[in-house]
Amino acid sequence: MSPQSSPAADALLHRALQHVEDWEQSWGAFDRHDALGVDPDRLDAAFDEYLERLEGNYPFHHPRYAGQMLKPPHPVACAAYAAAQRINPNNHALDGGSPTSQMEKEVVADLAGMLGLPDASLGHLTGGGTVANLEALWVARELHPDQAVAVADNAHYTHGRMGDVLDVEVVPVPADAHGRIDLDALDRVLEQHAIGTVVLTAGTTGLGTVDPIHDAIPLCRAHDARVHVDGAYGGFFRLLTEPDAPDIPNFPAERFRAIEDADSVAIDPHKHGLQPYGCGCILFRDPAVGRFYQHDSPYTYFTSDDLHLGEISLECSRAGAAAGALWCTLKALPLKPDDGLGPILAACMRAARTWTDAVADTDALHVVAPPETDIVSYVPATSESSLSAVHEASQALFDAAMNDPDDPIFTSVYRLSADALTTLRPSLHADRDEAAVLRSVLMKPEHETYAPDLVDRLANKAQSLDSAAP
Ligand SMILES: *Cc1c(COP(=O)(O)O)cnc(C)c1O
């Protein structure tokens, strides 16, 4: 465990850029073309406007932002990205950036190891989870061209959309009230349809729930169906299933562990891997699926004889800086349960449990469902009569908290179906088909410390809304 202080972002960035500058100089001086010059006044004005416009963002870095899946990258990732970005290698081919291509192979192997996949697994980084899942469904189609893909209602909407893109039939599977795939329904779908691949989710984008992967996989195998696990959000939490991981109450370890039996896995280092956007990853258990990617590019490759990443990726140009930043981050903050990334992930998990306990302790808010990962759901307590009351009170608290000029707190709203909500809170009268509840993504480790205070402040806001109500 490391009580070290966070690295100074500016010093790292300066070191990174200075090093690249020196390296550039070592190739010899040359004259920059005049056309690249910029009028200093115009540059100044552009930067003034640019920097000011960036202030229009929500404060993603701050504990008071607990809205969507957003946070700045780690300072190590920022500096490492900046260094490689200045050189701008392209991991499409080894010739486009041999060092960062090698780093990509190393981090992909590290991610496969963390997910429990075999050493021989095939994988590469992608622009994000969307492309990673697209490649998984594309391989699913190539392997079973005449069969459908089963996708549960709790899965990310990208799967349905990519089914359209790929012209693959997508058979929906109902989710249960907890937002996990319904295994009885899955069994029926596998009985009644020709399903080639089933998509399971490890950490839903909605409430961070984890499908019963350990029970679903044997079911799929019994019907000769492949399994793709979408771990874009939650995949990194598998690290916490290792023996040295801190103990987390209500952690679905068995479900995360079972990811190791999947045929393919998508995981997003730009969500829980401390990276800037533009860093997803797809992994395949069977490296032989690489044959589907084969192509004969006339443009690239003239010196490299190793397997080119560009030959096993649907995307052509890809930022070498994304691979470099992830590599450097995982060297500094390794994929270990008790050092590096593990304690960060564990703090986020604990933050969600602390948040939920604090909600249970106030009279002003009620828990909707206990968290499985680091996303929490709650509603104003005064709304506990009907779905429309829940909907309106949640929406009102969301707006009021965000727009409080003195002490804004950023949450999000998430729509739950009437079925799910009335199962979770049976006292509710179902007078609508769905209702908004409050949702907070606690993906910064600081949320562990700040959770009780944030809940207190939200509870106060809920109370003053309630007393202001007619
Ligand atoms: C975020 C997310 C996606 C989409 O990934 P992008 O990186 O946003 O393209 C897919 N599935 C899940 C479960 C996600 O959380």
CSV table of C-alpha atoms in Angstrom, one decimal, residues 1-427:
chain,number,residue,atom,x,y,z
A,1,MET,CA,0.0,0.0,0.0
A,2,SER,CA,1.3,3.4,-0.9
A,3,PRO,CA,0.9,6.5,1.3
A,4,GLN,CA,2.8,8.4,-1.4
A,5,SER,CA,1.4,11.8,-2.4
A,6,SER,CA,-0.1,12.2,-5.9
A,7,PRO,CA,2.5,13.1,-8.5
A,8,ALA,CA,2.6,16.8,-9.4
A,9,ALA,CA,0.9,16.9,-12.8
A,10,ASP,CA,2.8,20.0,-14.0
A,11,ALA,CA,6.2,18.6,-13.2
A,12,LEU,CA,5.4,15.3,-15.0
A,13,LEU,CA,4.1,17.0,-18.0
A,14,HIS,CA,7.1,19.3,-18.2
A,15,ARG,CA,9.4,16.4,-17.9
A,16,ALA,CA,7.6,14.5,-20.6
A,17,LEU,CA,7.5,17.4,-23.1
A,18,GLN,CA,11.1,18.4,-22.4
A,19,HIS,CA,12.3,14.9,-23.0
A,20,VAL,CA,10.6,14.7,-26.3
A,21,GLU,CA,11.9,18.1,-27.3
A,22,ASP,CA,15.5,17.0,-26.5
A,23,TRP,CA,14.9,13.8,-28.5
A,24,GLU,CA,13.6,15.9,-31.5
A,25,GLN,CA,16.7,18.2,-31.3
A,26,SER,CA,19.0,15.2,-31.3
A,27,TRP,CA,17.9,14.6,-34.9
A,28,GLY,CA,19.5,17.8,-36.0
A,29,ALA,CA,18.2,21.4,-36.4
A,30,PHE,CA,16.1,22.3,-39.3
A,31,ASP,CA,14.0,25.3,-40.3
A,32,ARG,CA,10.3,25.1,-39.6
A,33,HIS,CA,8.2,26.2,-42.6
A,34,ASP,CA,6.9,29.8,-42.3
A,35,ALA,CA,3.4,28.6,-43.1
A,36,LEU,CA,3.2,26.9,-39.7
A,37,GLY,CA,3.6,30.3,-38.0
A,38,VAL,CA,0.7,31.8,-36.1
A,39,ASP,CA,-0.1,35.5,-35.6
A,40,PRO,CA,0.6,36.1,-31.9
A,41,ASP,CA,-2.5,38.2,-31.3
A,42,ARG,CA,-4.7,35.8,-33.0
A,43,LEU,CA,-3.2,32.9,-31.1
A,44,ASP,CA,-3.7,34.8,-27.9
A,45,ALA,CA,-7.3,35.5,-28.7
A,46,ALA,CA,-7.9,31.9,-29.7
A,47,PHE,CA,-6.4,30.6,-26.5
A,48,ASP,CA,-8.3,33.1,-24.4
A,49,GLU,CA,-11.6,32.0,-26.0
A,50,TYR,CA,-10.7,28.3,-25.9
A,51,LEU,CA,-9.7,28.2,-22.3
A,52,GLU,CA,-12.7,30.2,-21.3
A,53,ARG,CA,-15.1,28.0,-23.2
A,54,LEU,CA,-13.7,25.0,-21.5
A,55,GLU,CA,-14.9,26.4,-18.2
A,56,GLY,CA,-18.4,25.5,-19.4
A,57,ASN,CA,-17.7,21.9,-18.4
A,58,TYR,CA,-19.1,20.4,-15.2
A,59,PRO,CA,-16.3,19.9,-12.5
A,60,PHE,CA,-15.6,16.3,-13.4
A,61,HIS,CA,-12.5,16.3,-11.2
A,62,HIS,CA,-14.3,17.3,-8.0
A,63,PRO,CA,-16.0,15.0,-5.5
A,64,ARG,CA,-19.2,17.2,-5.9
A,65,TYR,CA,-19.4,15.8,-9.4
A,66,ALA,CA,-21.1,12.4,-9.0
A,67,GLY,CA,-23.1,12.4,-12.2
A,68,GLN,CA,-22.1,10.3,-15.2
A,69,MET,CA,-19.1,8.1,-15.9
A,70,LEU,CA,-16.7,11.0,-16.2
A,71,LYS,CA,-13.4,11.9,-14.5
A,72,PRO,CA,-10.1,13.3,-15.6
A,73,PRO,CA,-7.3,10.9,-16.4
A,74,HIS,CA,-4.5,10.2,-13.9
A,75,PRO,CA,-1.7,12.8,-14.1
A,76,VAL,CA,0.6,9.9,-15.2
A,77,ALA,CA,-1.7,9.1,-18.1
A,78,CYS,CA,-1.9,12.8,-19.0
A,79,ALA,CA,1.9,13.3,-19.1
A,80,ALA,CA,2.5,10.0,-20.8
A,81,TYR,CA,-0.1,10.7,-23.4
A,82,ALA,CA,1.3,14.2,-24.1
A,83,ALA,CA,4.8,12.9,-24.7
A,84,ALA,CA,3.7,10.3,-27.2
A,85,GLN,CA,1.1,12.6,-28.8
A,86,ARG,CA,3.8,15.1,-29.6
A,87,ILE,CA,5.5,12.3,-31.6
A,88,ASN,CA,2.1,11.1,-32.7
A,89,PRO,CA,2.8,7.4,-33.5
A,90,ASN,CA,0.0,5.4,-35.2
A,91,ASN,CA,-0.5,1.9,-33.9
A,92,HIS,CA,-2.0,0.8,-37.2
A,93,ALA,CA,1.3,-0.7,-38.1
A,94,LEU,CA,4.6,-1.4,-36.4
A,95,ASP,CA,6.3,1.0,-38.8
A,96,GLY,CA,3.9,3.7,-37.6
A,97,GLY,CA,5.1,3.5,-34.1
A,98,SER,CA,7.1,0.5,-33.0
A,99,PRO,CA,7.5,1.4,-29.3
A,100,THR,CA,3.9,2.1,-28.7
A,101,SER,CA,2.8,-0.9,-30.7
A,102,GLN,CA,5.0,-3.1,-28.5
A,103,MET,CA,3.5,-1.3,-25.4
A,104,GLU,CA,0.0,-2.1,-26.8
A,105,LYS,CA,0.8,-5.8,-26.9
A,106,GLU,CA,2.1,-5.7,-23.4
A,107,VAL,CA,-0.9,-3.9,-21.9
A,108,VAL,CA,-3.3,-6.0,-23.8
A,109,ALA,CA,-1.6,-9.1,-22.3
A,110,ASP,CA,-1.9,-7.5,-18.9
A,111,LEU,CA,-5.6,-6.8,-19.3
A,112,ALA,CA,-6.1,-10.4,-20.5
A,113,GLY,CA,-4.3,-11.7,-17.4
A,114,MET,CA,-6.4,-9.5,-15.1
A,115,LEU,CA,-9.6,-10.9,-16.7
A,116,GLY,CA,-8.3,-14.4,-16.3
A,117,LEU,CA,-8.2,-15.1,-20.1
A,118,PRO,CA,-5.5,-17.4,-21.5
A,119,ASP,CA,-2.1,-16.0,-22.4
A,120,ALA,CA,-2.7,-16.8,-26.0
A,121,SER,CA,-5.8,-14.6,-26.2
A,122,LEU,CA,-5.9,-12.2,-29.1
A,123,GLY,CA,-6.7,-8.5,-28.5
A,124,HIS,CA,-6.0,-4.9,-29.2
A,125,LEU,CA,-6.9,-1.4,-28.0
A,126,THR,CA,-9.8,0.4,-29.7
A,127,GLY,CA,-11.2,3.8,-29.7
A,128,GLY,CA,-13.6,2.8,-27.0
A,129,GLY,CA,-16.2,0.3,-25.8
A,130,THR,CA,-18.4,0.9,-28.8
A,131,VAL,CA,-15.9,-0.3,-31.3
A,132,ALA,CA,-14.7,-3.1,-28.9
A,133,ASN,CA,-18.3,-4.4,-28.7
A,134,LEU,CA,-18.8,-3.9,-32.5
A,135,GLU,CA,-15.7,-6.1,-33.2
A,136,ALA,CA,-17.0,-8.8,-30.7
A,137,LEU,CA,-20.4,-8.9,-32.5
A,138,TRP,CA,-18.8,-8.9,-35.9
A,139,VAL,CA,-16.7,-11.9,-35.0
A,140,ALA,CA,-19.8,-13.5,-33.5
A,141,ARG,CA,-21.5,-13.0,-36.9
A,142,GLU,CA,-18.5,-14.4,-38.8
A,143,LEU,CA,-18.4,-17.5,-36.7
A,144,HIS,CA,-22.2,-18.1,-36.8
A,145,PRO,CA,-23.5,-16.3,-39.8
A,146,ASP,CA,-27.0,-17.8,-39.6
A,147,GLN,CA,-27.5,-17.4,-35.9
A,148,ALA,CA,-28.7,-14.5,-33.8
A,149,VAL,CA,-27.2,-12.7,-30.8
A,150,ALA,CA,-29.1,-12.6,-27.5
A,151,VAL,CA,-28.8,-9.3,-25.7
A,152,ALA,CA,-30.5,-8.6,-22.3
A,153,ASP,CA,-32.6,-5.4,-21.8
A,154,ASN,CA,-30.0,-4.2,-19.2
A,155,ALA,CA,-27.2,-4.2,-21.7
A,156,HIS,CA,-25.8,-1.0,-23.3
A,157,TYR,CA,-27.9,0.2,-26.2
A,158,THR,CA,-24.8,-0.1,-28.5
A,159,HIS,CA,-25.5,-3.9,-28.9
A,160,GLY,CA,-28.8,-3.4,-30.5
A,161,ARG,CA,-27.5,-0.6,-32.7
A,162,MET,CA,-24.5,-2.6,-33.8
A,163,GLY,CA,-26.8,-5.5,-34.5
A,164,ASP,CA,-28.4,-3.2,-37.1
A,165,VAL,CA,-25.0,-2.1,-38.5
A,166,LEU,CA,-23.9,-5.7,-38.9
A,167,ASP,CA,-27.3,-6.9,-40.0
A,168,VAL,CA,-27.3,-9.5,-37.2
A,169,GLU,CA,-30.6,-10.5,-35.6
A,170,VAL,CA,-30.6,-9.4,-32.0
A,171,VAL,CA,-33.0,-11.4,-29.7
A,172,PRO,CA,-33.9,-9.4,-26.6
A,173,VAL,CA,-33.8,-11.2,-23.2
A,174,PRO,CA,-35.7,-9.6,-20.3
A,175,ALA,CA,-33.8,-8.3,-17.3
A,176,ASP,CA,-35.0,-8.9,-13.7
A,177,ALA,CA,-35.9,-6.2,-11.2
A,178,HIS,CA,-32.3,-5.8,-10.2
A,179,GLY,CA,-31.2,-5.0,-13.7
A,180,ARG,CA,-29.5,-8.4,-14.3
A,181,ILE,CA,-30.2,-10.8,-17.2
A,182,ASP,CA,-33.1,-13.1,-16.2
A,183,LEU,CA,-31.7,-16.6,-16.4
A,184,ASP,CA,-35.1,-18.3,-16.9
A,185,ALA,CA,-35.8,-16.0,-19.8
A,186,LEU,CA,-32.3,-16.6,-21.2
A,187,ASP,CA,-33.0,-20.3,-21.0
A,188,ARG,CA,-36.2,-19.9,-23.0
A,189,VAL,CA,-34.5,-17.7,-25.6
A,190,LEU,CA,-31.8,-20.3,-26.0
A,191,GLU,CA,-34.4,-23.0,-26.4
A,192,GLN,CA,-36.6,-21.2,-28.9
A,193,HIS,CA,-34.0,-19.4,-31.1
A,194,ALA,CA,-30.8,-20.2,-32.9
A,195,ILE,CA,-28.5,-18.2,-30.8
A,196,GLY,CA,-24.8,-18.1,-31.7
A,197,THR,CA,-23.6,-15.7,-29.1
A,198,VAL,CA,-25.0,-14.3,-25.8
A,199,VAL,CA,-24.0,-10.8,-24.5
A,200,LEU,CA,-23.6,-10.5,-20.8
A,201,THR,CA,-22.8,-7.3,-18.9
A,202,ALA,CA,-20.3,-7.0,-16.1
A,203,GLY,CA,-21.2,-3.6,-14.6
A,204,THR,CA,-24.2,-2.1,-16.4
A,205,THR,CA,-24.0,1.5,-17.5
A,206,GLY,CA,-27.3,2.1,-15.7
A,207,LEU,CA,-26.9,1.0,-12.1
A,208,GLY,CA,-23.6,-0.9,-12.3
A,209,THR,CA,-25.2,-4.3,-11.8
A,210,VAL,CA,-23.4,-7.5,-12.8
A,211,ASP,CA,-25.1,-10.3,-14.7
A,212,PRO,CA,-24.9,-13.8,-13.1
A,213,ILE,CA,-22.1,-14.7,-15.5
A,214,HIS,CA,-21.1,-17.8,-13.5
A,215,ASP,CA,-24.6,-19.2,-14.0
A,216,ALA,CA,-25.3,-17.9,-17.5
A,217,ILE,CA,-22.1,-19.4,-19.1
A,218,PRO,CA,-23.0,-23.0,-18.3
A,219,LEU,CA,-26.5,-22.4,-19.7
A,220,CYS,CA,-25.0,-20.9,-22.9
A,221,ARG,CA,-22.6,-23.8,-23.2
A,222,ALA,CA,-25.4,-26.3,-22.9
A,223,HIS,CA,-26.9,-24.7,-26.0
A,224,ASP,CA,-23.6,-24.3,-27.8
A,225,ALA,CA,-23.8,-20.6,-27.6
A,226,ARG,CA,-20.7,-18.4,-27.3
A,227,VAL,CA,-20.5,-15.7,-24.6
A,228,HIS,CA,-19.3,-12.1,-25.0
A,229,VAL,CA,-18.9,-10.2,-21.8
A,230,ASP,CA,-19.3,-6.4,-22.0
A,231,GLY,CA,-17.1,-5.3,-19.2
A,232,ALA,CA,-16.6,-1.8,-20.7
A,233,TYR,CA,-17.5,-0.2,-17.4
A,234,GLY,CA,-17.0,-2.9,-14.8
A,235,GLY,CA,-14.2,-5.2,-16.2
A,236,PHE,CA,-11.5,-3.7,-14.0
A,237,PHE,CA,-13.3,-4.7,-10.9
A,238,ARG,CA,-12.3,-8.3,-11.6
A,239,LEU,CA,-9.0,-7.3,-10.0
A,240,LEU,CA,-10.8,-7.2,-6.7
A,241,THR,CA,-11.5,-11.0,-6.9
A,242,GLU,CA,-7.8,-11.8,-6.2
A,243,PRO,CA,-6.8,-13.1,-2.8
A,244,ASP,CA,-5.0,-10.0,-1.7
A,245,ALA,CA,-7.8,-7.6,-2.5
A,246,PRO,CA,-9.5,-5.7,0.3
A,247,ASP,CA,-12.7,-7.1,1.5
A,248,ILE,CA,-15.7,-5.3,0.0
A,249,PRO,CA,-19.2,-6.1,1.4
A,250,ASN,CA,-21.7,-7.3,-1.1
A,251,PHE,CA,-19.1,-7.6,-3.9
A,252,PRO,CA,-20.2,-10.0,-6.6
A,253,ALA,CA,-16.9,-11.8,-6.8
A,254,GLU,CA,-18.1,-15.1,-8.2
A,255,ARG,CA,-19.8,-13.2,-11.1
A,256,PHE,CA,-16.7,-11.2,-11.9
A,257,ARG,CA,-14.4,-14.3,-11.6
A,258,ALA,CA,-16.5,-16.1,-14.3
A,259,ILE,CA,-15.4,-13.5,-16.9
A,260,GLU,CA,-12.4,-15.9,-17.4
A,261,ASP,CA,-14.7,-18.3,-19.2
A,262,ALA,CA,-16.0,-15.9,-21.7
A,263,ASP,CA,-15.2,-16.1,-25.5
A,264,SER,CA,-14.7,-12.4,-25.8
A,265,VAL,CA,-14.5,-9.4,-23.4
A,266,ALA,CA,-14.7,-5.7,-24.0
A,267,ILE,CA,-13.1,-3.4,-21.4
A,268,ASP,CA,-12.6,0.4,-21.3
A,269,PRO,CA,-9.4,1.7,-19.9
A,270,HIS,CA,-10.9,5.2,-20.5
A,271,LYS,CA,-13.5,4.4,-17.8
A,272,HIS,CA,-11.9,2.7,-14.9
A,273,GLY,CA,-8.3,2.5,-16.2
A,274,LEU,CA,-7.5,6.1,-15.5
A,275,GLN,CA,-7.1,7.0,-19.2
A,276,PRO,CA,-8.3,9.8,-21.4
A,277,TYR,CA,-11.0,9.0,-23.9
A,278,GLY,CA,-10.0,7.0,-26.9
A,279,CYS,CA,-8.9,3.8,-25.0
A,280,GLY,CA,-11.1,0.7,-25.2
A,281,CYS,CA,-10.0,-2.9,-25.6
A,282,ILE,CA,-11.4,-6.1,-27.1
A,283,LEU,CA,-10.1,-9.5,-26.2
A,284,PHE,CA,-10.8,-12.9,-27.8
A,285,ARG,CA,-10.1,-16.2,-26.1
A,286,ASP,CA,-9.4,-18.0,-29.4
A,287,PRO,CA,-6.7,-16.3,-31.3
A,288,ALA,CA,-7.8,-18.0,-34.5
A,289,VAL,CA,-10.6,-15.4,-34.9
A,290,GLY,CA,-7.7,-13.2,-36.2
A,291,ARG,CA,-8.4,-14.8,-39.5
A,292,PHE,CA,-11.5,-12.7,-40.0
A,293,TYR,CA,-9.5,-9.5,-39.9
A,294,GLN,CA,-7.1,-10.6,-42.6
A,295,HIS,CA,-6.6,-8.0,-45.3
A,296,ASP,CA,-3.9,-7.1,-47.7
A,297,SER,CA,-3.1,-3.4,-47.2
A,298,PRO,CA,-1.0,-2.1,-50.1
A,299,TYR,CA,0.0,1.0,-48.2
A,300,THR,CA,1.8,0.1,-45.0
A,301,TYR,CA,4.2,-2.6,-43.8
A,302,PHE,CA,7.6,-2.7,-45.3
A,303,THR,CA,9.9,-3.7,-42.6
A,304,SER,CA,7.9,-5.5,-39.9
A,305,ASP,CA,7.4,-9.2,-40.0
A,306,ASP,CA,5.7,-9.6,-36.7
A,307,LEU,CA,1.9,-9.6,-36.5
A,308,HIS,CA,0.7,-6.1,-37.1
A,309,LEU,CA,-1.9,-4.7,-34.8
A,310,GLY,CA,-3.5,-3.2,-37.9
A,311,GLU,CA,-4.1,-6.7,-39.1
A,312,ILE,CA,-6.3,-7.6,-36.1
A,313,SER,CA,-8.2,-4.4,-35.8
A,314,LEU,CA,-11.2,-3.0,-37.6
A,315,GLU,CA,-10.0,0.6,-37.1
A,316,CYS,CA,-7.0,1.7,-39.1
A,317,SER,CA,-5.3,4.7,-37.6
A,318,ARG,CA,-5.2,4.5,-33.8
A,319,ALA,CA,-3.4,6.7,-31.3
A,320,GLY,CA,-0.1,5.2,-30.2
A,321,ALA,CA,-0.4,7.8,-27.4
A,322,ALA,CA,-3.4,5.9,-26.0
A,323,ALA,CA,-1.3,2.7,-25.8
A,324,GLY,CA,1.7,4.6,-24.4
A,325,ALA,CA,-0.4,6.3,-21.7
A,326,LEU,CA,-2.0,3.1,-20.6
A,327,TRP,CA,1.4,1.3,-20.5
A,328,CYS,CA,3.0,4.0,-18.5
A,329,THR,CA,0.0,4.2,-16.1
A,330,LEU,CA,0.0,0.5,-15.5
A,331,LYS,CA,3.8,0.5,-14.8
A,332,ALA,CA,3.3,3.3,-12.2
A,333,LEU,CA,0.0,2.0,-10.9
A,334,PRO,CA,0.1,-1.7,-11.6
A,335,LEU,CA,-2.9,-4.0,-12.0
A,336,LYS,CA,-2.6,-5.4,-8.5
A,337,PRO,CA,-5.3,-5.9,-5.9
A,338,ASP,CA,-3.4,-4.3,-3.1
A,339,ASP,CA,-1.2,-1.8,-4.9
A,340,GLY,CA,-1.7,0.5,-7.9
A,341,LEU,CA,-5.1,0.2,-9.4
A,342,GLY,CA,-6.6,-2.1,-6.8
A,343,PRO,CA,-6.9,0.4,-3.9
A,344,ILE,CA,-8.4,3.0,-6.3
A,345,LEU,CA,-11.1,0.6,-7.4
A,346,ALA,CA,-11.7,-0.6,-3.8
A,347,ALA,CA,-12.2,3.0,-2.6
A,348,CYS,CA,-14.8,3.5,-5.3
A,349,MET,CA,-16.6,0.4,-4.3
A,350,ARG,CA,-16.5,1.4,-0.6
A,351,ALA,CA,-17.7,4.9,-1.5
A,352,ALA,CA,-20.9,3.4,-3.0
A,353,ARG,CA,-21.5,1.3,0.2
A,354,THR,CA,-20.8,4.3,2.4
A,355,TRP,CA,-23.1,6.4,0.3
A,356,THR,CA,-25.9,3.9,0.6
A,357,ASP,CA,-25.4,3.6,4.4
A,358,ALA,CA,-25.5,7.3,4.7
A,359,VAL,CA,-28.7,7.5,2.6
A,360,ALA,CA,-30.3,4.8,4.8
A,361,ASP,CA,-29.4,7.0,7.9
A,362,THR,CA,-31.2,10.1,6.6
A,363,ASP,CA,-35.0,10.5,6.7
A,364,ALA,CA,-34.9,12.6,3.5
A,365,LEU,CA,-33.7,9.9,1.1
A,366,HIS,CA,-34.3,6.2,0.4
A,367,VAL,CA,-32.1,3.6,-1.2
A,368,VAL,CA,-33.5,2.1,-4.4
A,369,ALA,CA,-31.2,-0.9,-4.7
A,370,PRO,CA,-27.9,-1.8,-2.9
A,371,PRO,CA,-24.9,-1.2,-5.1
A,372,GLU,CA,-23.0,-4.1,-6.7
A,373,THR,CA,-20.2,-1.9,-8.1
A,374,ASP,CA,-19.8,1.9,-7.6
A,375,ILE,CA,-23.1,3.3,-8.8
A,376,VAL,CA,-25.8,4.1,-6.3
A,377,SER,CA,-29.5,4.7,-6.7
A,378,TYR,CA,-31.8,6.6,-4.3
A,379,VAL,CA,-35.0,8.7,-4.2
A,380,PRO,CA,-36.3,11.5,-2.1
A,381,ALA,CA,-38.2,9.9,0.8
A,382,THR,CA,-41.3,12.2,0.5
A,383,SER,CA,-42.0,10.6,-2.9
A,384,GLU,CA,-42.8,7.2,-1.5
A,385,SER,CA,-46.4,7.0,-2.7
A,386,SER,CA,-46.5,6.6,-6.4
A,387,LEU,CA,-44.2,6.4,-9.4
A,388,SER,CA,-45.1,9.9,-10.5
A,389,ALA,CA,-44.2,11.2,-7.1
A,390,VAL,CA,-40.9,9.5,-7.3
A,391,HIS,CA,-40.3,10.7,-10.8
A,392,GLU,CA,-41.1,14.4,-10.0
A,393,ALA,CA,-39.2,14.5,-6.7
A,394,SER,CA,-36.1,12.9,-8.2
A,395,GLN,CA,-36.1,15.2,-11.1
A,396,ALA,CA,-36.7,18.2,-8.8
A,397,LEU,CA,-33.8,17.2,-6.5
A,398,PHE,CA,-31.5,16.6,-9.5
A,399,ASP,CA,-32.2,20.0,-10.9
A,400,ALA,CA,-32.1,21.9,-7.6
A,401,ALA,CA,-28.8,20.2,-6.5
A,402,MET,CA,-27.1,20.9,-9.8
A,403,ASN,CA,-28.3,24.5,-10.0
A,404,ASP,CA,-27.6,25.5,-6.4
A,405,PRO,CA,-25.3,28.5,-7.0
A,406,ASP,CA,-23.5,28.2,-3.6
A,407,ASP,CA,-23.1,24.5,-3.3
A,408,PRO,CA,-23.9,22.6,-6.5
A,409,ILE,CA,-23.9,18.8,-6.4
A,410,PHE,CA,-24.0,16.9,-9.7
A,411,THR,CA,-25.9,13.6,-9.8
A,412,SER,CA,-27.8,12.0,-12.7
A,413,VAL,CA,-31.3,10.6,-13.2
A,414,TYR,CA,-31.9,7.2,-14.4
A,415,ARG,CA,-35.3,5.8,-15.6
A,416,LEU,CA,-36.4,2.5,-14.0
A,417,SER,CA,-39.3,0.5,-15.3
A,418,ALA,CA,-42.5,0.3,-13.2
A,419,ASP,CA,-41.9,-3.4,-12.8
A,420,ALA,CA,-38.4,-2.9,-11.5
A,421,LEU,CA,-39.3,-0.1,-9.2
A,422,THR,CA,-42.3,-1.7,-7.6
A,423,THR,CA,-40.4,-4.9,-7.1
A,424,LEU,CA,-37.6,-3.0,-5.3
A,425,ARG,CA,-40.1,-0.8,-3.4
A,426,PRO,CA,-43.4,-2.7,-3.2
A,427,SER,CA,-45.2,0.2,-1.4
